[in-house]
Amino acid sequence: MKPKPLPRRTGAWLAVGAAAFAAPTLAWALDVAQVVAPRPVVMRAGETRQVAIEVIVKPGYHVQANPAAWPYLIPTALTMAPAPGVTVGVPRYPPPKRLRLASSGEELLVYERRFEIVVPITQARRDAAPVQLQGSLSYQGCDDRRCFFPRTAPVELTVVGRAEAAR
């Protein structure tokens, strides 16, 4: 026995309902920040450099600062995995901008447009072979009405010994 087809009007309402539920899902998955690939860092053994990781935030959006204004918000955080012969220090985050939300009057600490996170890198190796550091930038992006689910963007940084760069 075949099931009865839905009346045309019921099918139309189901399509509208599905679209209404799909739109917020797309908005919640929005990437609002992008990490700009840093240039390779050329260093001698024993040298420490302050490396800036540049982040660009899409116009009309912001990401929570580190630290965030409220405990329930997720701060922007840079994490770099260790690599043999290369030490990664504690990241320094830029001063935040204060943003008052028109909808609630709540004041947030945010980063907008373009900002840099500075991380100290120390090269302890004597050889000149390049080392690829892997990391991630986690952030919570928002617009002036809502915040989106937290996102994570990959970060890659190449450290090259001084002799390797001269070739």
Short mmCIF file of C-alpha atoms in Angstrom, two decimals:
data_model
loop_
_atom_site.label_atom_id
_atom_site.label_comp_id
_atom_site.label_asym_id
_atom_site.label_seq_id
_atom_site.Cartn_x
_atom_site.Cartn_y
_atom_site.Cartn_z
CA MET A 1 0.00 0.00 0.00
CA LYS A 2 1.39 3.36 -1.05
CA PRO A 3 1.44 6.24 1.44
CA LYS A 4 -0.80 9.15 0.55
CA PRO A 5 1.03 12.18 -0.85
CA LEU A 6 1.09 15.26 1.35
CA PRO A 7 -1.22 18.07 0.35
CA ARG A 8 0.60 20.81 -1.56
CA ARG A 9 0.19 23.34 1.24
CA THR A 10 1.67 20.97 3.86
CA GLY A 11 4.68 20.28 1.64
CA ALA A 12 5.26 24.01 1.18
CA TRP A 13 5.16 24.62 4.95
CA LEU A 14 7.61 21.78 5.51
CA ALA A 15 10.01 23.34 3.00
CA VAL A 16 9.73 26.75 4.70
CA GLY A 17 10.33 25.14 8.10
CA ALA A 18 13.39 23.26 6.86
CA ALA A 19 14.84 26.46 5.40
CA ALA A 20 14.22 28.33 8.65
CA PHE A 21 16.11 25.69 10.63
CA ALA A 22 18.94 25.46 8.07
CA ALA A 23 19.69 29.21 8.02
CA PRO A 24 20.67 29.47 11.71
CA THR A 25 22.77 26.33 11.36
CA LEU A 26 24.77 27.98 8.59
CA ALA A 27 25.19 31.14 10.66
CA TRP A 28 26.46 29.18 13.65
CA ALA A 29 29.20 27.61 11.53
CA LEU A 30 30.52 30.95 10.26
CA ASP A 31 34.29 31.50 10.13
CA VAL A 32 34.81 35.15 11.01
CA ALA A 33 38.60 35.14 11.50
CA GLN A 34 41.52 34.07 9.33
CA VAL A 35 45.16 33.53 10.32
CA VAL A 36 47.60 35.08 7.84
CA ALA A 37 50.40 32.60 7.11
CA PRO A 38 53.56 34.01 8.72
CA ARG A 39 56.83 34.16 6.80
CA PRO A 40 59.53 31.66 7.78
CA VAL A 41 61.53 32.85 10.79
CA VAL A 42 65.30 32.76 10.21
CA MET A 43 67.28 32.32 13.45
CA ARG A 44 70.73 31.44 14.79
CA ALA A 45 71.16 28.81 17.50
CA GLY A 46 70.35 30.33 20.90
CA GLU A 47 68.45 33.27 19.42
CA THR A 48 64.98 34.30 20.60
CA ARG A 49 62.63 36.21 18.29
CA GLN A 50 59.24 37.77 18.93
CA VAL A 51 57.04 36.43 16.12
CA ALA A 52 53.76 38.16 15.27
CA ILE A 53 50.84 35.97 14.22
CA GLU A 54 48.43 38.17 12.24
CA VAL A 55 44.68 37.57 12.42
CA ILE A 56 42.11 39.25 10.18
CA VAL A 57 38.47 39.48 11.31
CA LYS A 58 35.74 39.91 8.70
CA PRO A 59 34.04 43.35 8.63
CA GLY A 60 30.98 43.53 10.87
CA TYR A 61 32.27 40.85 13.24
CA HIS A 62 34.53 40.66 16.27
CA VAL A 63 36.21 37.93 18.32
CA GLN A 64 36.45 37.79 22.10
CA ALA A 65 39.68 39.19 23.54
CA ASN A 66 42.09 37.33 25.82
CA PRO A 67 41.00 37.55 28.54
CA ALA A 68 37.32 37.81 27.63
CA ALA A 69 35.07 40.27 29.48
CA TRP A 70 32.82 37.60 30.98
CA PRO A 71 33.52 34.02 32.15
CA TYR A 72 30.87 32.52 29.85
CA LEU A 73 32.59 33.94 26.74
CA ILE A 74 35.43 32.05 25.08
CA PRO A 75 38.67 34.04 24.73
CA THR A 76 40.84 34.01 21.64
CA ALA A 77 43.74 31.64 22.33
CA LEU A 78 46.89 30.75 20.38
CA THR A 79 48.41 27.34 21.08
CA MET A 80 51.66 26.14 19.49
CA ALA A 81 52.89 22.54 19.79
CA PRO A 82 56.51 22.08 20.83
CA ALA A 83 59.09 20.87 18.30
CA PRO A 84 62.56 19.39 18.80
CA GLY A 85 65.12 22.15 19.39
CA VAL A 86 62.59 24.99 19.27
CA THR A 87 60.98 26.50 22.36
CA VAL A 88 57.69 28.39 22.15
CA GLY A 89 56.95 30.92 24.90
CA VAL A 90 53.70 32.30 26.27
CA PRO A 91 51.73 34.35 23.70
CA ARG A 92 51.14 38.06 24.34
CA TYR A 93 47.71 39.28 23.28
CA PRO A 94 47.03 42.86 22.14
CA PRO A 95 45.03 45.33 24.22
CA PRO A 96 41.32 44.80 23.57
CA LYS A 97 38.77 47.25 22.27
CA ARG A 98 35.74 47.91 24.48
CA LEU A 99 32.48 47.31 22.66
CA ARG A 100 29.06 48.05 24.13
CA LEU A 101 26.27 45.99 22.59
CA ALA A 102 23.29 48.10 21.57
CA SER A 103 20.90 45.21 22.12
CA SER A 104 21.79 44.53 25.78
CA GLY A 105 24.07 47.36 26.90
CA GLU A 106 26.64 44.72 27.86
CA GLU A 107 30.28 45.77 27.48
CA LEU A 108 32.64 43.30 25.81
CA LEU A 109 36.41 43.17 25.30
CA VAL A 110 37.04 42.30 21.66
CA TYR A 111 39.42 42.28 18.72
CA GLU A 112 38.21 43.60 15.36
CA ARG A 113 39.55 43.97 11.81
CA ARG A 114 43.23 43.08 12.19
CA PHE A 115 45.30 42.20 15.25
CA GLU A 116 48.55 40.43 16.12
CA ILE A 117 49.42 37.91 18.80
CA VAL A 118 53.14 37.93 19.61
CA VAL A 119 54.82 34.68 20.60
CA PRO A 120 58.49 34.28 21.62
CA ILE A 121 60.35 31.54 19.71
CA THR A 122 63.80 30.30 20.78
CA GLN A 123 66.01 28.31 18.41
CA ALA A 124 68.25 25.90 20.35
CA ARG A 125 69.33 23.69 17.44
CA ARG A 126 72.78 23.96 15.88
CA ASP A 127 71.74 22.57 12.48
CA ALA A 128 70.01 24.60 9.81
CA ALA A 129 67.20 22.22 8.87
CA PRO A 130 63.78 23.88 8.83
CA VAL A 131 61.36 22.97 11.61
CA GLN A 132 57.61 23.25 11.07
CA LEU A 133 55.71 24.40 14.17
CA GLN A 134 52.03 23.44 14.26
CA GLY A 135 49.44 25.26 16.28
CA SER A 136 45.91 26.52 16.41
CA LEU A 137 43.96 29.69 17.03
CA SER A 138 40.69 29.14 18.85
CA TYR A 139 38.18 31.98 18.99
CA GLN A 140 34.54 32.86 19.46
CA GLY A 141 33.26 35.11 16.70
CA CYS A 142 30.27 37.39 17.14
CA ASP A 143 28.32 40.12 15.43
CA ASP A 144 26.36 42.83 17.23
CA ARG A 145 23.42 40.48 17.97
CA ARG A 146 24.82 37.03 18.68
CA CYS A 147 27.90 34.93 19.22
CA PHE A 148 28.67 31.86 17.16
CA PHE A 149 29.99 28.48 18.20
CA PRO A 150 33.74 28.52 18.88
CA ARG A 151 36.03 27.82 15.93
CA THR A 152 39.63 26.70 15.54
CA ALA A 153 41.96 27.75 12.72
CA PRO A 154 45.30 26.06 11.99
CA VAL A 155 48.55 27.98 12.47
CA GLU A 156 51.83 26.92 10.85
CA LEU A 157 55.19 28.56 11.39
CA THR A 158 58.52 27.52 9.86
CA VAL A 159 61.74 28.13 11.81
CA VAL A 160 64.88 28.03 9.66
CA GLY A 161 68.48 27.96 10.87
CA ARG A 162 70.68 30.84 9.67
CA ALA A 163 72.90 28.60 7.46
CA GLU A 164 69.83 27.09 5.71
CA ALA A 165 68.57 30.55 4.72
CA ALA A 166 71.86 31.50 3.02
CA ARG A 167 71.65 28.76 0.36
#
